[in-house]
Amino acid sequence: RAKQAASEVEAEKVKLQQQEWAQIQAVYQATQVAGELRQSLAVMPVEQLRQHLFSRGLPHIDLIDKDALLQRALQQLANVPPAVQVEAAWMPVGAQCKFCQKVNRKEFGGAMCRRVRANGTTGGCNIGTCWRCMKRETKEQIGAVRCTQEEFEELGMSAW
């Protein structure tokens, strides 16, 4: 039993180290992507800057010259939070399942629809689903991407 306990402690340490490393990588990647985007924005022609701002829903009709367009684009880039919520998307205690409407009363009681993109921003609808509903709901209701709690735990930081 002592060997098993020591093995479990070691496995937990390795898991924590992997999570820390994944967080460091996510922050580094987000910083690198932001730097590359700044460089590409600086050399974009005026019309392409307008398209860039339009694609992000930013007002730009009032801007005439390239410097003003570039400033608005860089301002938006500065407001994007780096590496938001890089931890796995566990459903928090107190969150409500979208399907059964039950309030999650235990830690790791489900998953949130959330993922971290390469640029550090998050995607997904951020809606929680308990493990019971994850298993029972149809593909049309929940979508094609689903997993069990065990699979989610194994994936660690890359889950969802």
PDB file of C-alpha atoms in Angstrom:
ATOM      1  CA  ARG A   1       0.000   0.000   0.000  1.00  0.00           C
ATOM      2  CA  ALA A   2       2.853   2.360   0.762  1.00  0.00           C
ATOM      3  CA  LYS A   3       4.279   1.824  -2.735  1.00  0.00           C
ATOM      4  CA  GLN A   4       0.874   2.456  -4.272  1.00  0.00           C
ATOM      5  CA  ALA A   5       0.421   5.649  -2.243  1.00  0.00           C
ATOM      6  CA  ALA A   6       3.896   6.859  -3.245  1.00  0.00           C
ATOM      7  CA  SER A   7       3.123   6.044  -6.868  1.00  0.00           C
ATOM      8  CA  GLU A   8      -0.137   8.029  -6.714  1.00  0.00           C
ATOM      9  CA  VAL A   9       1.656  11.015  -5.147  1.00  0.00           C
ATOM     10  CA  GLU A  10       4.299  10.880  -7.889  1.00  0.00           C
ATOM     11  CA  ALA A  11       1.619  10.659 -10.580  1.00  0.00           C
ATOM     12  CA  GLU A  12      -0.118  13.712  -9.098  1.00  0.00           C
ATOM     13  CA  LYS A  13       3.164  15.647  -9.115  1.00  0.00           C
ATOM     14  CA  VAL A  14       3.723  14.783 -12.760  1.00  0.00           C
ATOM     15  CA  LYS A  15       0.158  15.848 -13.601  1.00  0.00           C
ATOM     16  CA  LEU A  16       0.666  19.215 -11.867  1.00  0.00           C
ATOM     17  CA  GLN A  17       3.968  19.750 -13.663  1.00  0.00           C
ATOM     18  CA  GLN A  18       2.278  19.009 -16.992  1.00  0.00           C
ATOM     19  CA  GLN A  19      -0.482  21.507 -16.197  1.00  0.00           C
ATOM     20  CA  GLU A  20       2.049  24.190 -15.264  1.00  0.00           C
ATOM     21  CA  TRP A  21       4.000  23.530 -18.451  1.00  0.00           C
ATOM     22  CA  ALA A  22       0.831  23.743 -20.539  1.00  0.00           C
ATOM     23  CA  GLN A  23      -0.003  27.110 -18.939  1.00  0.00           C
ATOM     24  CA  ILE A  24       3.484  28.429 -19.677  1.00  0.00           C
ATOM     25  CA  GLN A  25       3.220  27.233 -23.276  1.00  0.00           C
ATOM     26  CA  ALA A  26      -0.212  28.839 -23.711  1.00  0.00           C
ATOM     27  CA  VAL A  27       1.018  32.206 -22.418  1.00  0.00           C
ATOM     28  CA  TYR A  28       4.137  32.016 -24.601  1.00  0.00           C
ATOM     29  CA  GLN A  29       2.103  31.076 -27.664  1.00  0.00           C
ATOM     30  CA  ALA A  30      -0.419  33.875 -27.054  1.00  0.00           C
ATOM     31  CA  THR A  31       2.420  36.392 -26.689  1.00  0.00           C
ATOM     32  CA  GLN A  32       4.090  35.142 -29.865  1.00  0.00           C
ATOM     33  CA  VAL A  33       0.839  35.265 -31.862  1.00  0.00           C
ATOM     34  CA  ALA A  34       0.128  38.801 -30.622  1.00  0.00           C
ATOM     35  CA  GLY A  35       3.614  39.925 -31.665  1.00  0.00           C
ATOM     36  CA  GLU A  36       3.231  38.404 -35.118  1.00  0.00           C
ATOM     37  CA  LEU A  37      -0.183  40.047 -35.518  1.00  0.00           C
ATOM     38  CA  ARG A  38       1.267  43.451 -34.544  1.00  0.00           C
ATOM     39  CA  GLN A  39       3.923  43.053 -37.228  1.00  0.00           C
ATOM     40  CA  SER A  40       1.437  42.023 -39.894  1.00  0.00           C
ATOM     41  CA  LEU A  41      -0.914  44.891 -38.985  1.00  0.00           C
ATOM     42  CA  ALA A  42       1.909  47.409 -39.419  1.00  0.00           C
ATOM     43  CA  VAL A  43       2.477  46.406 -43.055  1.00  0.00           C
ATOM     44  CA  MET A  44      -1.182  45.979 -44.077  1.00  0.00           C
ATOM     45  CA  PRO A  45      -2.570  48.342 -46.709  1.00  0.00           C
ATOM     46  CA  VAL A  46      -5.434  50.644 -45.685  1.00  0.00           C
ATOM     47  CA  GLU A  47      -8.190  48.497 -47.222  1.00  0.00           C
ATOM     48  CA  GLN A  48      -6.933  45.366 -45.506  1.00  0.00           C
ATOM     49  CA  LEU A  49      -6.823  47.206 -42.160  1.00  0.00           C
ATOM     50  CA  ARG A  50     -10.435  48.228 -42.710  1.00  0.00           C
ATOM     51  CA  GLN A  51     -11.361  44.591 -43.400  1.00  0.00           C
ATOM     52  CA  HIS A  52      -9.473  43.511 -40.278  1.00  0.00           C
ATOM     53  CA  LEU A  53     -11.398  45.985 -38.112  1.00  0.00           C
ATOM     54  CA  PHE A  54     -14.712  45.095 -39.770  1.00  0.00           C
ATOM     55  CA  SER A  55     -14.154  41.354 -39.175  1.00  0.00           C
ATOM     56  CA  ARG A  56     -13.790  42.065 -35.460  1.00  0.00           C
ATOM     57  CA  GLY A  57     -16.857  44.284 -35.282  1.00  0.00           C
ATOM     58  CA  LEU A  58     -14.833  47.423 -34.587  1.00  0.00           C
ATOM     59  CA  PRO A  59     -15.986  50.833 -35.819  1.00  0.00           C
ATOM     60  CA  HIS A  60     -13.719  52.277 -38.495  1.00  0.00           C
ATOM     61  CA  ILE A  61     -15.846  54.473 -40.771  1.00  0.00           C
ATOM     62  CA  ASP A  62     -14.712  57.569 -38.869  1.00  0.00           C
ATOM     63  CA  LEU A  63     -11.054  56.785 -39.573  1.00  0.00           C
ATOM     64  CA  ILE A  64      -9.434  58.080 -42.742  1.00  0.00           C
ATOM     65  CA  ASP A  65      -5.690  57.523 -42.676  1.00  0.00           C
ATOM     66  CA  LYS A  66      -3.625  54.396 -42.156  1.00  0.00           C
ATOM     67  CA  ASP A  67      -2.150  55.573 -38.835  1.00  0.00           C
ATOM     68  CA  ALA A  68      -5.597  55.947 -37.254  1.00  0.00           C
ATOM     69  CA  LEU A  69      -6.723  52.535 -38.571  1.00  0.00           C
ATOM     70  CA  LEU A  70      -3.534  50.919 -37.298  1.00  0.00           C
ATOM     71  CA  GLN A  71      -3.931  52.586 -33.899  1.00  0.00           C
ATOM     72  CA  ARG A  72      -7.498  51.244 -33.566  1.00  0.00           C
ATOM     73  CA  ALA A  73      -6.380  47.735 -34.568  1.00  0.00           C
ATOM     74  CA  LEU A  74      -3.494  47.781 -32.087  1.00  0.00           C
ATOM     75  CA  GLN A  75      -5.777  49.171 -29.383  1.00  0.00           C
ATOM     76  CA  GLN A  76      -8.140  46.231 -29.902  1.00  0.00           C
ATOM     77  CA  LEU A  77      -5.205  43.810 -29.799  1.00  0.00           C
ATOM     78  CA  ALA A  78      -4.072  45.281 -26.472  1.00  0.00           C
ATOM     79  CA  ASN A  79      -7.559  44.655 -25.043  1.00  0.00           C
ATOM     80  CA  VAL A  80      -7.490  40.935 -25.885  1.00  0.00           C
ATOM     81  CA  PRO A  81      -6.636  39.149 -22.638  1.00  0.00           C
ATOM     82  CA  PRO A  82      -3.654  36.798 -23.008  1.00  0.00           C
ATOM     83  CA  ALA A  83      -4.285  33.135 -22.247  1.00  0.00           C
ATOM     84  CA  VAL A  84      -7.686  33.446 -20.622  1.00  0.00           C
ATOM     85  CA  GLN A  85      -8.628  30.425 -18.531  1.00  0.00           C
ATOM     86  CA  VAL A  86      -5.934  28.022 -19.650  1.00  0.00           C
ATOM     87  CA  GLU A  87      -7.078  25.352 -17.218  1.00  0.00           C
ATOM     88  CA  ALA A  88      -9.292  22.494 -18.286  1.00  0.00           C
ATOM     89  CA  ALA A  89     -12.939  23.515 -18.593  1.00  0.00           C
ATOM     90  CA  TRP A  90     -14.398  21.697 -15.584  1.00  0.00           C
ATOM     91  CA  MET A  91     -17.942  22.688 -14.692  1.00  0.00           C
ATOM     92  CA  PRO A  92     -17.640  24.744 -11.482  1.00  0.00           C
ATOM     93  CA  VAL A  93     -19.624  24.082  -8.331  1.00  0.00           C
ATOM     94  CA  GLY A  94     -22.861  26.064  -8.509  1.00  0.00           C
ATOM     95  CA  ALA A  95     -23.065  25.997 -12.324  1.00  0.00           C
ATOM     96  CA  GLN A  96     -26.265  24.701 -13.887  1.00  0.00           C
ATOM     97  CA  CYS A  97     -26.416  21.912 -16.466  1.00  0.00           C
ATOM     98  CA  LYS A  98     -27.924  23.142 -19.724  1.00  0.00           C
ATOM     99  CA  PHE A  99     -30.004  19.995 -20.207  1.00  0.00           C
ATOM    100  CA  CYS A 100     -31.274  18.716 -16.842  1.00  0.00           C
ATOM    101  CA  GLN A 101     -31.124  22.173 -15.177  1.00  0.00           C
ATOM    102  CA  LYS A 102     -29.591  20.658 -12.032  1.00  0.00           C
ATOM    103  CA  VAL A 103     -27.072  22.724 -10.122  1.00  0.00           C
ATOM    104  CA  ASN A 104     -23.640  21.118  -9.927  1.00  0.00           C
ATOM    105  CA  ARG A 105     -22.912  20.426  -6.268  1.00  0.00           C
ATOM    106  CA  LYS A 106     -19.532  18.715  -6.569  1.00  0.00           C
ATOM    107  CA  GLU A 107     -16.171  19.551  -8.020  1.00  0.00           C
ATOM    108  CA  PHE A 108     -15.541  18.025 -11.474  1.00  0.00           C
ATOM    109  CA  GLY A 109     -19.269  17.342 -11.945  1.00  0.00           C
ATOM    110  CA  GLY A 110     -19.263  18.127 -15.653  1.00  0.00           C
ATOM    111  CA  ALA A 111     -17.574  20.073 -18.432  1.00  0.00           C
ATOM    112  CA  MET A 112     -17.935  23.565 -19.864  1.00  0.00           C
ATOM    113  CA  CYS A 113     -18.020  24.197 -23.602  1.00  0.00           C
ATOM    114  CA  ARG A 114     -14.819  26.228 -23.757  1.00  0.00           C
ATOM    115  CA  ARG A 115     -11.450  25.996 -25.446  1.00  0.00           C
ATOM    116  CA  VAL A 116      -8.348  28.166 -25.653  1.00  0.00           C
ATOM    117  CA  ARG A 117      -7.428  29.285 -29.146  1.00  0.00           C
ATOM    118  CA  ALA A 118      -3.874  29.693 -30.399  1.00  0.00           C
ATOM    119  CA  ASN A 119      -4.029  33.470 -29.852  1.00  0.00           C
ATOM    120  CA  GLY A 120      -4.944  33.041 -26.174  1.00  0.00           C
ATOM    121  CA  THR A 121      -8.608  33.974 -26.442  1.00  0.00           C
ATOM    122  CA  THR A 122     -11.334  31.524 -25.519  1.00  0.00           C
ATOM    123  CA  GLY A 123     -13.976  29.999 -27.751  1.00  0.00           C
ATOM    124  CA  GLY A 124     -17.099  27.978 -27.149  1.00  0.00           C
ATOM    125  CA  CYS A 125     -20.452  28.876 -25.643  1.00  0.00           C
ATOM    126  CA  ASN A 126     -19.233  28.465 -22.035  1.00  0.00           C
ATOM    127  CA  ILE A 127     -22.321  26.424 -21.129  1.00  0.00           C
ATOM    128  CA  GLY A 128     -21.996  23.551 -18.669  1.00  0.00           C
ATOM    129  CA  THR A 129     -23.143  19.959 -19.088  1.00  0.00           C
ATOM    130  CA  CYS A 130     -23.119  17.374 -16.303  1.00  0.00           C
ATOM    131  CA  TRP A 131     -21.556  13.982 -16.996  1.00  0.00           C
ATOM    132  CA  ARG A 132     -24.927  12.235 -16.887  1.00  0.00           C
ATOM    133  CA  CYS A 133     -26.360  14.459 -19.622  1.00  0.00           C
ATOM    134  CA  MET A 134     -23.094  14.314 -21.577  1.00  0.00           C
ATOM    135  CA  LYS A 135     -23.663  10.568 -21.815  1.00  0.00           C
ATOM    136  CA  ARG A 136     -27.418  10.590 -22.424  1.00  0.00           C
ATOM    137  CA  GLU A 137     -28.139  13.498 -24.779  1.00  0.00           C
ATOM    138  CA  THR A 138     -28.264  12.998 -28.529  1.00  0.00           C
ATOM    139  CA  LYS A 139     -25.667  14.204 -30.997  1.00  0.00           C
ATOM    140  CA  GLU A 140     -28.132  16.804 -32.294  1.00  0.00           C
ATOM    141  CA  GLN A 141     -28.625  18.251 -28.811  1.00  0.00           C
ATOM    142  CA  ILE A 142     -25.087  18.200 -27.476  1.00  0.00           C
ATOM    143  CA  GLY A 143     -22.956  18.089 -30.603  1.00  0.00           C
ATOM    144  CA  ALA A 144     -20.429  15.629 -31.934  1.00  0.00           C
ATOM    145  CA  VAL A 145     -17.683  16.520 -29.463  1.00  0.00           C
ATOM    146  CA  ARG A 146     -18.190  14.764 -26.163  1.00  0.00           C
ATOM    147  CA  CYS A 147     -16.198  12.703 -23.704  1.00  0.00           C
ATOM    148  CA  THR A 148     -16.455  10.868 -20.419  1.00  0.00           C
ATOM    149  CA  GLN A 149     -15.140  12.190 -17.134  1.00  0.00           C
ATOM    150  CA  GLU A 150     -12.251   9.713 -17.313  1.00  0.00           C
ATOM    151  CA  GLU A 151     -11.262  10.875 -20.810  1.00  0.00           C
ATOM    152  CA  PHE A 152     -11.514  14.498 -19.703  1.00  0.00           C
ATOM    153  CA  GLU A 153      -9.202  13.826 -16.738  1.00  0.00           C
ATOM    154  CA  GLU A 154      -6.691  12.028 -18.949  1.00  0.00           C
ATOM    155  CA  LEU A 155      -6.567  14.927 -21.401  1.00  0.00           C
ATOM    156  CA  GLY A 156      -5.631  17.304 -18.596  1.00  0.00           C
ATOM    157  CA  MET A 157      -4.870  20.835 -19.822  1.00  0.00           C
ATOM    158  CA  SER A 158      -5.707  19.975 -23.422  1.00  0.00           C
ATOM    159  CA  ALA A 159      -9.229  18.856 -22.492  1.00  0.00           C
ATOM    160  CA  TRP A 160     -11.941  20.515 -24.498  1.00  0.00           C
TER     161      TRP A 160
END
